[in-house]
Structure formats: C-alpha cells, structure tokens
Coordinates of C-alpha atoms and ligand atoms in Angstrom, one line a residue:
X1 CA 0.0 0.0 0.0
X2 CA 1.6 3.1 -1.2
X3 CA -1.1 5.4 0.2
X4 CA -2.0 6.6 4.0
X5 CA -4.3 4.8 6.7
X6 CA -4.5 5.3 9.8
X7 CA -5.8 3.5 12.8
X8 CA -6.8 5.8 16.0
X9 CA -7.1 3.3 19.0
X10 CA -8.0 5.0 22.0
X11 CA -8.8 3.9 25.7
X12 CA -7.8 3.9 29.8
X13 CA -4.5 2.1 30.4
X14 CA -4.7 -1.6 30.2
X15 CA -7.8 -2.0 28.5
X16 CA -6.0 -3.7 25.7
X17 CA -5.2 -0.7 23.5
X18 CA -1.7 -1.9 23.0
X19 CA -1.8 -5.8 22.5
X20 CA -4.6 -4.9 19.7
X21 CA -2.8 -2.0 18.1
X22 CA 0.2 -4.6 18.0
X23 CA -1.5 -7.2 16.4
X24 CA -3.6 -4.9 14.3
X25 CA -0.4 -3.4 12.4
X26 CA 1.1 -6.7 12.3
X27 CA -2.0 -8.3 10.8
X28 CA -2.0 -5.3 7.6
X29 CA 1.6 -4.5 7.3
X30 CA 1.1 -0.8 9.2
X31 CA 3.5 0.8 11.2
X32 CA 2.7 0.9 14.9
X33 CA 3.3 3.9 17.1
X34 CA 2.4 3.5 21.1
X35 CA 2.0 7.3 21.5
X36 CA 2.0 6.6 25.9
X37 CA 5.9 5.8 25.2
X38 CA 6.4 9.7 24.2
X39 CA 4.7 10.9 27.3
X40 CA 6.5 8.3 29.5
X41 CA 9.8 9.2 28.0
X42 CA 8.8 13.0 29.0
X43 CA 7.7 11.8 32.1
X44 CA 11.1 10.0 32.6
X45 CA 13.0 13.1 32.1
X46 CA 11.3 14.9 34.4
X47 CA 11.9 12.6 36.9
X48 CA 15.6 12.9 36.1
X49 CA 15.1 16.7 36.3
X50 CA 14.1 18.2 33.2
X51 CA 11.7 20.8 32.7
X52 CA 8.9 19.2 31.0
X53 CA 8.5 21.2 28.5
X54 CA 11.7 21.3 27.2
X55 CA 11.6 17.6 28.1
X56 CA 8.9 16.7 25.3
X57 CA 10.6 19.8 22.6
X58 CA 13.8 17.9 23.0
X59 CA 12.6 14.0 23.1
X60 CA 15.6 11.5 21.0
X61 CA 14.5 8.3 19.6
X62 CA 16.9 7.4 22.0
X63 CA 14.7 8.4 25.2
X64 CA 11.5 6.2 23.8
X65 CA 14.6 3.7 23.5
X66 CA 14.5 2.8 27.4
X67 CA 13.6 -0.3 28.8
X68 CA 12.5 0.9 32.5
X69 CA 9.2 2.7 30.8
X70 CA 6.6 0.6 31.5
X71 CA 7.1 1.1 35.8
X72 CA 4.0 2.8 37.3
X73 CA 6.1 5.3 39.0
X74 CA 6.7 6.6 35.0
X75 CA 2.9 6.1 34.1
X76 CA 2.1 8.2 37.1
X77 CA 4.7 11.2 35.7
X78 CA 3.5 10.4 32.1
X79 CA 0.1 11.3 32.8
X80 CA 1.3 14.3 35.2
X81 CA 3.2 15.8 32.6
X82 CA 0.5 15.0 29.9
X83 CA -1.7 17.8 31.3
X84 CA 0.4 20.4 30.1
X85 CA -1.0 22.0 27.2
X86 CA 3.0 23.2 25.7
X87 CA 4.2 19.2 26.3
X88 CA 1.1 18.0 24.1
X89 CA 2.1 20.4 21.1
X90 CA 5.6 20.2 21.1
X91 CA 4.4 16.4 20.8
X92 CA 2.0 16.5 18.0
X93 CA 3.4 17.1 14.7
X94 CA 6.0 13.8 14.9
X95 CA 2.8 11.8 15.9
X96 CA 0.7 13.7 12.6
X97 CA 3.8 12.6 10.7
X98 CA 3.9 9.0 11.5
X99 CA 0.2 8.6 11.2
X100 CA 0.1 9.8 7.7
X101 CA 3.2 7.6 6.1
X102 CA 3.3 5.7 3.1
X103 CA 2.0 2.4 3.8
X104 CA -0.8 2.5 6.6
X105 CA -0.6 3.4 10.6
X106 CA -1.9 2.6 14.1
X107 CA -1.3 4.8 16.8
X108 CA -2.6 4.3 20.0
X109 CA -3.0 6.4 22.7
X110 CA -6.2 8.7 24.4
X111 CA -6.3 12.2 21.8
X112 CA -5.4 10.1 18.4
X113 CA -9.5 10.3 17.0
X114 CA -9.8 13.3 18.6
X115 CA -6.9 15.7 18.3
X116 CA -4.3 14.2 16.6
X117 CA -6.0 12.2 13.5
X118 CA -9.5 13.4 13.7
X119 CA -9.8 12.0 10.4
X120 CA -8.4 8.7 10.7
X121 CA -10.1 6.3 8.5
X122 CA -10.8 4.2 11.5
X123 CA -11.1 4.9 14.8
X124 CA -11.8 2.2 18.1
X125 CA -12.2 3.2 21.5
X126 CA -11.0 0.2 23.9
X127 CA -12.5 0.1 27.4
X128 CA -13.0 -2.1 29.8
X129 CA -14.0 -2.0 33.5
X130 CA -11.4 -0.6 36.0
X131 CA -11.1 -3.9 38.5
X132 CA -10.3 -5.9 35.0
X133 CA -7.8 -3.2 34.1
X134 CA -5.9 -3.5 37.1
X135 CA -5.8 -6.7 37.5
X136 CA -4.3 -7.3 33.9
X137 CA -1.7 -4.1 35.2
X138 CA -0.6 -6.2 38.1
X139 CA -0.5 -9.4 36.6
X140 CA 2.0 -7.5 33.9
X141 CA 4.0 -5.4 36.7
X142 CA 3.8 -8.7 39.2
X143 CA 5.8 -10.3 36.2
X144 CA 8.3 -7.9 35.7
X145 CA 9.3 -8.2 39.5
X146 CA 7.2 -5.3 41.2
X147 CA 5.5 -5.7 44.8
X148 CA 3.0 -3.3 44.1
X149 CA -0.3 -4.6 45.8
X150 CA -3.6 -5.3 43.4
X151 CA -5.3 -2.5 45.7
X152 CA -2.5 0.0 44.8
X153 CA -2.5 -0.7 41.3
X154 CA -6.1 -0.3 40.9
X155 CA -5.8 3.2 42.7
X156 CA -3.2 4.0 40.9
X157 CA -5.6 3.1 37.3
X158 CA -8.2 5.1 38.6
X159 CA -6.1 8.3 39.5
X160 CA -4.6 7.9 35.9
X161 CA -8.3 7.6 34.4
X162 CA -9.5 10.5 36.2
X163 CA -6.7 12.8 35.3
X164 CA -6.5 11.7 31.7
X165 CA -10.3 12.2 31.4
X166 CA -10.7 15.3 33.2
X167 CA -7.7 17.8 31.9
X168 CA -8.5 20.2 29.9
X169 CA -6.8 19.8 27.0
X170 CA -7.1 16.9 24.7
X171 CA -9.0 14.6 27.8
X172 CA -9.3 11.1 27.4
X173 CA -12.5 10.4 25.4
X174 CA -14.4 8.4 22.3
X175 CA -14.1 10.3 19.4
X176 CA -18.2 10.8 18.1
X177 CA -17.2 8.8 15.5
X178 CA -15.5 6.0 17.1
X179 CA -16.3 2.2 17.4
X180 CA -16.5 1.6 20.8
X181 CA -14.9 -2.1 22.3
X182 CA -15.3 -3.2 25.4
X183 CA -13.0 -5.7 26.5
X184 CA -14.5 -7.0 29.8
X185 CA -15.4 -10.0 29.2
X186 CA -14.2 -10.6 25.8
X187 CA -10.7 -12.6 25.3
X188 CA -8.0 -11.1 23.2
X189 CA -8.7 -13.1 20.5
X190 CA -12.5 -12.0 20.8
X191 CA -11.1 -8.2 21.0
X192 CA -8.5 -9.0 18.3
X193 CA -11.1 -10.4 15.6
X194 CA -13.6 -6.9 16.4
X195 CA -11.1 -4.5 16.0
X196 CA -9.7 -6.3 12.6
X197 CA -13.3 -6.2 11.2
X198 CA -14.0 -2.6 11.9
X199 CA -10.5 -1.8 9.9
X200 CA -11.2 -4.4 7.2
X201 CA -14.4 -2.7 6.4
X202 CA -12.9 1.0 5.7
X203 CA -10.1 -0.9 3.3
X204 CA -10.4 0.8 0.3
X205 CA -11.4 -2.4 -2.0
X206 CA -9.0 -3.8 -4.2
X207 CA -8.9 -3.5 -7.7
Ligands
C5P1 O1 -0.8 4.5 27.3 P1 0.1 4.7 28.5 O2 -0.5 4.1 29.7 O3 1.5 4.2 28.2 O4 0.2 6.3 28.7 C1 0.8 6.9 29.8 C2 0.1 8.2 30.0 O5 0.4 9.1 29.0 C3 -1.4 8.2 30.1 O6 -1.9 8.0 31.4 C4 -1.8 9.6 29.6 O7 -1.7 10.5 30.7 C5 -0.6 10.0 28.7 N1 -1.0 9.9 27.3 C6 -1.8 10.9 26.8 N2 -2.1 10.9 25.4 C7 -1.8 9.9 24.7 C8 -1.1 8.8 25.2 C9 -0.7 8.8 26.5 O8 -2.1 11.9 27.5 N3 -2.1 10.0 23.4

C-alpha cells in the first residue's frame, strides 16, 4: 500500500489498546506507534530533572529507547506531565507525521481520534471495566518483579483515568465517530477479531 491509513485506537490504560494496536499493524503491514511511550519518556526526564517542556521539545529516539518505561512510577509522571498544554504540542506534529506515512498506521493512545487524526479512517475506542484493568496491570508489573499490591495498582488506574479524562486539554474520550470495544469479558482473540473487522471494512477495496 503506497497510500495513508490510519488506525486511531483509543482507551484507559490496560484496557487492551496496546496488544490490539500490535497485532492490528502486524495483521495489515502498518506501522505501529504506542504514542504513551512519548509521554512516559517526557515523564522520565522529568523525573531525572528536566523541565517538562523542554523535556517533550527535545525528546531523541533514544529516550523512547529505554527499557525501565513501563514502571507505574513513569505512568504516574506520564500522565502528570501530559496535562500540560505546551508538552502535548511540542508532541503533536512527529505523531501527525507518523500517522500519515506511506504504507498505513496505528497509533494508540487517548487524543489520536480526537486531536491528533480526527480524520483517521478508523477509529476504536478500547474500554473495559477498571477492576479488569488493574488486574491485567498487576499481573504484567507482578511479572516484571514489582510488589506493588492489586489494591494500589487499581488506585493507581483510577487516579490515571481521572486525570486523563478530566484535563482540559485533549481529555481522554471516544471520538463521536469511534467504534466503541469493550474488552471486559471478551478474550484477546475476541477483541482482536472486532477490532480487525472494523478496519477491514474501511479498506479501500482492491482492484
Ligand atoms: O498508554 P500509556 O499508559 O502508556 O500512557 C501513559 C500516560 O500518557 C497516560 O496515562 C496519559 O496521561 C498519557 N497519554 C496521553 N495521550 C496519549 C497517550 C498517553 O495523554 N495519546
């Protein structure tokens, strides 16, 4: 494909955003862009002692490069910094870019159907109920060695949701637009075969 597509997949942490967007761009040959890693790396930096700001106008493909980005404490700083209206531009032409290159795109995030591809070709919103979302966040951060507790990692999902949903600029929300997907009770491959079928039928056909 030699033309643009893009994917807008939207949604609360750990609804399953990221394991569809993956699978998604693998299934049609798109590029795949997580757009949480850009505000984590901010986030990162700031906890390092960077002025956000300057933080997000300065971001290297070798910040979104590190492997200690998925901890909560960055999530936490991620969506802290993600309420500043100057980090959010500074971040949105590289994000316009990638969405409209040669060859198709899925970028995942909570402002891609809204703000940053309004006209996406197809756009999902992923939810799913906050006690299912944390417990698929611990299970995750249990593996990778954390003691967090479930009860902290659920408060710790909905502080995140609250923030992301309530800021003023670009909040967390379904674009009008949007097919809406909510994991709760389906499995992956459930989620998986829904989200492919709303992209397959905005393919243009071919000839
Ligand atoms: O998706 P992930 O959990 O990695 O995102 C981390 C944080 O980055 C979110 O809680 C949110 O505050 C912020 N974010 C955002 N807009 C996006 C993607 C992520 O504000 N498009």
């Amino acid at each position: 494909m030699t033309y643009s597509f893009t994917v807008a997949i939207d949604g609360p942490a750990a609804a399953g955003k990221g394991t569809i967007s993956k699978a998604a761009a693998a299934h049609f040959g798109f590029a795949h862009l997580d757009t949480g890693l850009l505000y984590r790396a901010v986030g990162r930096r700031t906890l390092l002692g960077v002025d956000p700001v300057e933080a997000a106008q300065t971001l290297t493909a070798e910040d979104l490069d590190q492997c200690e980005l998925r901890t909560a404490e960055i999530a936490q700083a991620a969506s802290k910094v993600a309420v500043i209206p100057e980090v959010r531009a500074a971040l949105v032409d590289f994000q316009r870019a990638f969405a409209r290159r040669a060859g198709g795109a899925v970028l995942d995030g909570r402002d891609v159907g809204t703000v940053i591809c309004p006209h996406a070709e197809v756009k999902l919103f992923v939810t799913a109920s906050a006690e299912v979302r944390a417990e698929r966040r611990f299970l995750e951060l249990q593996a990778k060695g954390s003691d967090l507790t479930r009860d902290q990692v659920l408060a710790d999902v909905k502080e995140r949701d609250a923030r992301d949903a309530e800021r003023s600029t670009a909040p967390m929300k379904p674009a009008e637009d949007a097919v809406m997907l909510d994991t709760t009770d389906l499995s992956i491959e459930a989620a998986l075969n829904q989200a492919l079928a709303a992209v397959n039928a905005k393919l243009p056909a071919a000839d």
